[in-house]
Amino acid sequence: MPASSTSHLVLIPSYNPGRKVLQTVRAARAQWTPVWVVVDGSTDGSAQWLAEMAEGDPGLRVIVLPQNQGKGSAVLHGITLAAQAGFTHALTMDSDGQHPETLIPAFMAASQAQPGAMVLGKPVFGPEAPWVRVMGRKLSNGWANLETLGMGIGDSLYGFRVYPIAPLVRVMQGTRFMRRFDFDPEAVVRLCWAGVRPINIDAPVRYFTPEEGGVSHFNYVRDNLLLSGMHTRLFTGFVLRLPLLLWRRLVGRR
């Protein structure tokens, strides 16, 4: 196992991922120490499976929330505990095996080289990627770059990324939103507003069929309505911040 970092950890929010989570966590542990999993009120038995795995692995911590609260809430819970333990940065990744665990060291190295930035995964899709998801992502990316006056967000939705913890906690404590599926795009927009510069790195994304153990909790109607409401709210915030963003652009202080 790799040597334990005292500044950067891998944080995996997890909700009913099925057995795929065990493969995901083993793969992440092969790349990094420590790895924390926040079990977000799962009812599929994964909390028990992961607890048994953690019994023989001091580099793995499993945090169990009694009820499902949403991805953003699970991340906030994890990074709050991580900050209290002295960590400064967290790489977030999904628990369903879609994200490229072999790139964890490269993303962490990029963050360690520029600790004031956030390191964003820019997805490289395979032929199995659903067309609707790819097109929806392009639409969300266009909104995110408009709302940040083109600060360079390569992808607003891909959850494989390294955050500096302190500004993310401040941003999340300043709003009651970004607690569920809206977490990923709203986090990058609000962090850009806070002056955190994005770094983009290409990263493959995998989509698994149910026969391969793939699990998706994305609801096209509910979650697209949530994203539409979020971008409406963020666009209003963008208009209010436009003088500040223009000033930063003019004086080169992004």
C-alpha positions as a LaTeX table, in Angstrom:
\begin{tabular}{lrrr}
\hline
Residue & $x$ (\AA) & $y$ (\AA) & $z$ (\AA) \\
\hline
Met1 & 0.00 & 0.00 & 0.00 \\
Pro2 & 1.23 & 3.57 & $-0.67$ \\
Ala3 & 2.64 & 5.71 & 2.13 \\
Ser4 & 0.02 & 7.62 & 4.10 \\
Ser5 & $-0.51$ & 11.28 & 3.19 \\
Thr6 & $-1.16$ & 13.77 & 5.97 \\
Ser7 & $-2.53$ & 16.46 & 3.65 \\
His8 & $-4.51$ & 14.72 & 0.88 \\
Leu9 & $-7.10$ & 11.97 & 1.22 \\
Val10 & $-9.49$ & 10.15 & $-1.09$ \\
Leu11 & $-13.14$ & 10.69 & $-0.12$ \\
Ile12 & $-15.83$ & 8.42 & $-1.57$ \\
Pro13 & $-19.49$ & 9.35 & $-0.93$ \\
Ser14 & $-21.55$ & 6.21 & $-1.41$ \\
Tyr15 & $-25.27$ & 5.45 & $-1.70$ \\
Asn16 & $-26.53$ & 1.95 & $-2.52$ \\
Pro17 & $-23.74$ & 1.10 & $-5.00$ \\
Gly18 & $-24.04$ & $-2.67$ & $-4.65$ \\
Arg19 & $-21.01$ & $-4.95$ & $-4.60$ \\
Lys20 & $-19.21$ & $-2.66$ & $-7.07$ \\
Val21 & $-18.18$ & $-0.48$ & $-4.12$ \\
Leu22 & $-15.83$ & $-3.19$ & $-2.82$ \\
Gln23 & $-13.91$ & $-3.28$ & $-6.10$ \\
Thr24 & $-13.85$ & 0.53 & $-6.20$ \\
Val25 & $-12.47$ & 0.89 & $-2.68$ \\
Arg26 & $-9.87$ & $-1.85$ & $-3.16$ \\
Ala27 & $-8.69$ & $-0.14$ & $-6.35$ \\
Ala28 & $-8.51$ & 3.26 & $-4.62$ \\
Arg29 & $-6.60$ & 1.78 & $-1.68$ \\
Ala30 & $-4.06$ & 0.32 & $-4.08$ \\
Gln31 & $-3.36$ & 3.86 & $-5.27$ \\
Trp32 & $-3.63$ & 6.01 & $-2.12$ \\
Thr33 & $-3.61$ & 6.15 & 1.67 \\
Pro34 & $-5.84$ & 7.16 & 3.35 \\
Val35 & $-9.22$ & 6.46 & 1.77 \\
Trp36 & $-12.44$ & 7.45 & 3.53 \\
Val37 & $-15.90$ & 6.26 & 2.51 \\
Val38 & $-19.04$ & 8.13 & 3.63 \\
Val39 & $-21.94$ & 5.67 & 3.47 \\
Asp40 & $-24.93$ & 7.94 & 2.86 \\
Gly41 & $-27.78$ & 5.99 & 4.44 \\
Ser42 & $-27.32$ & 2.98 & 2.16 \\
Thr43 & $-29.71$ & 0.07 & 2.61 \\
Asp44 & $-27.96$ & $-2.46$ & 0.36 \\
Gly45 & $-25.66$ & $-3.90$ & 3.01 \\
Ser46 & $-22.60$ & $-1.98$ & 1.78 \\
Ala47 & $-22.03$ & $-0.35$ & 5.17 \\
Gln48 & $-21.44$ & $-3.78$ & 6.71 \\
Trp49 & $-19.28$ & $-4.98$ & 3.80 \\
Leu50 & $-17.08$ & $-1.90$ & 4.04 \\
Ala51 & $-16.86$ & $-2.09$ & 7.83 \\
Glu52 & $-15.55$ & $-5.64$ & 7.52 \\
Met53 & $-13.01$ & $-4.47$ & 4.94 \\
Ala54 & $-11.86$ & $-1.63$ & 7.20 \\
Glu55 & $-11.27$ & $-4.01$ & 10.12 \\
Gly56 & $-8.15$ & $-5.31$ & 8.39 \\
Asp57 & $-7.06$ & $-2.04$ & 6.77 \\
Pro58 & $-5.95$ & 0.92 & 8.91 \\
Gly59 & $-5.78$ & 3.09 & 5.78 \\
Leu60 & $-9.52$ & 2.78 & 5.24 \\
Arg61 & $-12.10$ & 4.65 & 7.29 \\
Val62 & $-15.84$ & 4.09 & 6.90 \\
Ile63 & $-18.26$ & 6.78 & 8.09 \\
Val64 & $-21.93$ & 5.79 & 8.18 \\
Leu65 & $-24.74$ & 8.35 & 8.01 \\
Pro66 & $-28.01$ & 6.95 & 9.41 \\
Gln67 & $-30.18$ & 8.42 & 6.64 \\
Asn68 & $-29.66$ & 9.33 & 3.00 \\
Gln69 & $-28.87$ & 13.05 & 2.81 \\
Gly70 & $-27.53$ & 13.47 & $-0.72$ \\
Lys71 & $-24.05$ & 13.54 & $-2.27$ \\
Gly72 & $-23.27$ & 17.12 & $-1.30$ \\
Ser73 & $-24.21$ & 16.52 & 2.32 \\
Ala74 & $-22.10$ & 13.36 & 2.42 \\
Val75 & $-19.10$ & 15.23 & 1.00 \\
Leu76 & $-19.56$ & 18.10 & 3.47 \\
His77 & $-19.71$ & 15.63 & 6.35 \\
Gly78 & $-16.52$ & 13.95 & 5.17 \\
Ile79 & $-14.47$ & 17.10 & 4.50 \\
Thr80 & $-15.53$ & 18.62 & 7.82 \\
Leu81 & $-14.11$ & 15.59 & 9.63 \\
Ala82 & $-11.07$ & 15.63 & 7.34 \\
Ala83 & $-10.33$ & 19.28 & 8.16 \\
Gln84 & $-10.62$ & 18.50 & 11.86 \\
Ala85 & $-8.03$ & 15.72 & 11.33 \\
Gly86 & $-5.63$ & 18.16 & 9.64 \\
Phe87 & $-6.19$ & 17.30 & 5.97 \\
Thr88 & $-6.14$ & 20.19 & 3.48 \\
His89 & $-7.32$ & 18.54 & 0.25 \\
Ala90 & $-9.76$ & 15.79 & $-0.75$ \\
Leu91 & $-10.07$ & 13.84 & $-3.98$ \\
Thr92 & $-13.71$ & 12.87 & $-4.45$ \\
Met93 & $-14.76$ & 9.94 & $-6.59$ \\
Asp94 & $-17.89$ & 7.88 & $-7.08$ \\
Ser95 & $-18.30$ & 4.48 & $-5.48$ \\
Asp96 & $-19.75$ & 2.72 & $-8.52$ \\
Gly97 & $-16.51$ & 2.08 & $-10.40$ \\
Gln98 & $-17.02$ & 4.70 & $-13.13$ \\
His99 & $-13.97$ & 6.78 & $-12.21$ \\
Pro100 & $-10.32$ & 6.00 & $-13.11$ \\
Glu101 & $-8.66$ & 5.10 & $-9.82$ \\
Thr102 & $-5.27$ & 4.69 & $-11.53$ \\
Leu103 & $-5.21$ & 8.48 & $-12.04$ \\
Ile104 & $-5.45$ & 9.23 & $-8.31$ \\
Pro105 & $-1.67$ & 9.76 & $-7.91$ \\
Ala106 & $-1.52$ & 12.10 & $-10.94$ \\
Phe107 & $-4.44$ & 14.20 & $-9.68$ \\
Met108 & $-2.92$ & 14.37 & $-6.19$ \\
Ala109 & 0.46 & 15.40 & $-7.63$ \\
Ala110 & $-1.20$ & 18.21 & $-9.62$ \\
Ser111 & $-2.93$ & 19.40 & $-6.45$ \\
Gln112 & 0.26 & 19.24 & $-4.40$ \\
Ala113 & 2.07 & 21.30 & $-7.06$ \\
Gln114 & $-0.66$ & 24.00 & $-7.03$ \\
Pro115 & $-2.51$ & 23.66 & $-3.70$ \\
Gly116 & $-4.61$ & 26.78 & $-4.22$ \\
Ala117 & $-6.31$ & 25.32 & $-7.29$ \\
Met118 & $-8.99$ & 22.67 & $-7.76$ \\
Val119 & $-8.09$ & 19.78 & $-10.06$ \\
Leu120 & $-11.03$ & 18.78 & $-12.25$ \\
Gly121 & $-11.44$ & 15.56 & $-14.22$ \\
Lys122 & $-12.39$ & 16.20 & $-17.83$ \\
Pro123 & $-14.24$ & 13.08 & $-18.99$ \\
Val124 & $-13.13$ & 11.03 & $-21.96$ \\
Phe125 & $-16.19$ & 9.02 & $-22.99$ \\
Gly126 & $-16.26$ & 5.57 & $-24.50$ \\
Pro127 & $-18.78$ & 4.41 & $-27.11$ \\
Glu128 & $-21.04$ & 3.03 & $-24.35$ \\
Ala129 & $-21.70$ & 6.50 & $-22.86$ \\
Pro130 & $-25.41$ & 7.43 & $-23.08$ \\
Trp131 & $-25.91$ & 10.17 & $-25.71$ \\
Val132 & $-28.42$ & 12.03 & $-23.50$ \\
Arg133 & $-25.92$ & 12.21 & $-20.65$ \\
Val134 & $-23.14$ & 13.50 & $-22.93$ \\
Met135 & $-25.37$ & 16.20 & $-24.45$ \\
Gly136 & $-26.74$ & 17.24 & $-21.06$ \\
Arg137 & $-23.21$ & 17.60 & $-19.80$ \\
Lys138 & $-22.29$ & 19.95 & $-22.67$ \\
Leu139 & $-25.30$ & 22.13 & $-21.82$ \\
Ser140 & $-24.33$ & 22.27 & $-18.15$ \\
Asn141 & $-20.72$ & 23.08 & $-19.08$ \\
Gly142 & $-21.87$ & 26.00 & $-21.24$ \\
Trp143 & $-23.88$ & 27.41 & $-18.34$ \\
Ala144 & $-21.01$ & 26.95 & $-15.88$ \\
Asn145 & $-18.53$ & 28.79 & $-18.09$ \\
Leu146 & $-21.00$ & 31.61 & $-18.67$ \\
Glu147 & $-21.63$ & 31.91 & $-14.92$ \\
Thr148 & $-17.88$ & 32.16 & $-14.25$ \\
Leu149 & $-17.06$ & 34.45 & $-17.19$ \\
Gly150 & $-15.02$ & 31.72 & $-18.84$ \\
Met151 & $-12.66$ & 30.82 & $-16.01$ \\
Gly152 & $-11.93$ & 27.50 & $-17.70$ \\
Ile153 & $-14.18$ & 24.80 & $-16.23$ \\
Gly154 & $-13.47$ & 21.78 & $-18.44$ \\
Asp155 & $-16.42$ & 19.80 & $-17.09$ \\
Ser156 & $-18.97$ & 20.85 & $-14.51$ \\
Leu157 & $-20.42$ & 17.44 & $-13.64$ \\
Tyr158 & $-17.56$ & 14.95 & $-13.43$ \\
Gly159 & $-17.11$ & 14.13 & $-9.76$ \\
Phe160 & $-13.50$ & 12.89 & $-10.02$ \\
Arg161 & $-11.66$ & 15.97 & $-8.75$ \\
Val162 & $-9.41$ & 17.33 & $-5.98$ \\
Tyr163 & $-10.80$ & 20.15 & $-3.84$ \\
Pro164 & $-8.94$ & 22.41 & $-1.44$ \\
Ile165 & $-11.01$ & 21.72 & 1.67 \\
Ala166 & $-11.05$ & 25.11 & 3.43 \\
Pro167 & $-12.63$ & 27.17 & 0.61 \\
Leu168 & $-15.09$ & 24.36 & $-0.19$ \\
Val169 & $-16.27$ & 24.24 & 3.42 \\
Arg170 & $-16.68$ & 28.03 & 3.46 \\
Val171 & $-18.65$ & 27.97 & 0.20 \\
Met172 & $-20.95$ & 25.18 & 1.40 \\
Gln173 & $-21.55$ & 26.76 & 4.79 \\
Gly174 & $-22.61$ & 29.94 & 2.98 \\
Thr175 & $-25.53$ & 28.33 & 1.16 \\
Arg176 & $-28.29$ & 25.83 & 1.91 \\
Phe177 & $-28.04$ & 24.47 & $-1.65$ \\
Met178 & $-25.57$ & 22.02 & $-3.29$ \\
Arg179 & $-26.44$ & 19.23 & $-0.87$ \\
Arg180 & $-27.64$ & 16.63 & $-3.38$ \\
Phe181 & $-26.96$ & 15.90 & $-7.09$ \\
Asp182 & $-26.43$ & 19.62 & $-7.69$ \\
Phe183 & $-23.23$ & 19.49 & $-5.64$ \\
Asp184 & $-20.65$ & 18.94 & $-8.40$ \\
Pro185 & $-21.58$ & 21.79 & $-10.81$ \\
Glu186 & $-22.45$ & 24.29 & $-8.09$ \\
Ala187 & $-19.20$ & 23.59 & $-6.24$ \\
Val188 & $-17.00$ & 24.46 & $-9.24$ \\
Val189 & $-18.97$ & 27.62 & $-10.06$ \\
Arg190 & $-18.99$ & 28.92 & $-6.48$ \\
Leu191 & $-15.29$ & 28.06 & $-6.00$ \\
Cys192 & $-14.47$ & 30.00 & $-9.17$ \\
Trp193 & $-16.41$ & 32.93 & $-7.74$ \\
Ala194 & $-14.27$ & 32.56 & $-4.60$ \\
Gly195 & $-11.10$ & 32.83 & $-6.70$ \\
Val196 & $-10.15$ & 29.13 & $-6.79$ \\
Arg197 & $-8.68$ & 28.44 & $-10.23$ \\
Pro198 & $-9.55$ & 25.19 & $-12.07$ \\
Ile199 & $-6.95$ & 22.83 & $-13.52$ \\
Asn200 & $-8.37$ & 20.32 & $-16.02$ \\
Ile201 & $-6.97$ & 16.83 & $-16.61$ \\
Asp202 & $-8.42$ & 14.30 & $-19.05$ \\
Ala203 & $-9.84$ & 11.23 & $-17.32$ \\
Pro204 & $-11.77$ & 8.28 & $-18.79$ \\
Val205 & $-15.29$ & 7.60 & $-17.50$ \\
Arg206 & $-16.84$ & 4.14 & $-17.64$ \\
Tyr207 & $-20.51$ & 3.24 & $-17.87$ \\
Phe208 & $-21.41$ & $-0.27$ & $-16.72$ \\
Thr209 & $-24.50$ & $-2.24$ & $-17.68$ \\
Pro210 & $-26.66$ & $-3.76$ & $-14.92$ \\
Glu211 & $-25.22$ & $-7.14$ & $-15.93$ \\
Glu212 & $-21.75$ & $-5.74$ & $-15.18$ \\
Gly213 & $-22.88$ & $-4.51$ & $-11.78$ \\
Gly214 & $-23.60$ & $-0.95$ & $-12.90$ \\
Val215 & $-25.94$ & 1.08 & $-10.68$ \\
Ser216 & $-27.28$ & 4.55 & $-11.51$ \\
His217 & $-29.44$ & 6.73 & $-9.27$ \\
Phe218 & $-29.76$ & 9.46 & $-11.93$ \\
Asn219 & $-33.42$ & 10.38 & $-12.50$ \\
Tyr220 & $-33.72$ & 12.21 & $-15.84$ \\
Val221 & $-36.79$ & 14.26 & $-14.87$ \\
Arg222 & $-36.04$ & 15.00 & $-11.22$ \\
Asp223 & $-32.33$ & 15.65 & $-11.62$ \\
Asn224 & $-32.60$ & 17.71 & $-14.82$ \\
Leu225 & $-35.19$ & 19.90 & $-13.10$ \\
Leu226 & $-32.80$ & 20.21 & $-10.17$ \\
Leu227 & $-29.96$ & 21.24 & $-12.51$ \\
Ser228 & $-32.18$ & 23.74 & $-14.35$ \\
Gly229 & $-33.19$ & 25.39 & $-11.08$ \\
Met230 & $-29.57$ & 25.43 & $-9.97$ \\
His231 & $-28.34$ & 27.19 & $-13.11$ \\
Thr232 & $-31.17$ & 29.71 & $-12.87$ \\
Arg233 & $-30.06$ & 30.47 & $-9.33$ \\
Leu234 & $-26.39$ & 30.60 & $-10.31$ \\
Phe235 & $-27.06$ & 32.88 & $-13.26$ \\
Thr236 & $-28.70$ & 35.35 & $-10.89$ \\
Gly237 & $-25.61$ & 35.14 & $-8.69$ \\
Phe238 & $-23.42$ & 35.65 & $-11.76$ \\
Val239 & $-25.22$ & 38.87 & $-12.68$ \\
Leu240 & $-24.77$ & 40.21 & $-9.15$ \\
Arg241 & $-21.06$ & 39.31 & $-9.21$ \\
Leu242 & $-20.40$ & 40.47 & $-12.76$ \\
Pro243 & $-18.60$ & 43.70 & $-11.75$ \\
Leu244 & $-16.22$ & 41.70 & $-9.51$ \\
Leu245 & $-15.59$ & 39.07 & $-12.19$ \\
Leu246 & $-14.92$ & 41.75 & $-14.79$ \\
Trp247 & $-12.54$ & 43.54 & $-12.42$ \\
Arg248 & $-10.64$ & 40.31 & $-11.78$ \\
Arg249 & $-10.41$ & 39.70 & $-15.50$ \\
Leu250 & $-9.12$ & 43.20 & $-16.18$ \\
Val251 & $-6.42$ & 43.16 & $-13.50$ \\
Gly252 & $-5.48$ & 39.52 & $-14.07$ \\
Arg253 & $-6.22$ & 38.41 & $-10.51$ \\
Arg254 & $-8.24$ & 35.26 & $-11.23$ \\
\hline
\end{tabular}
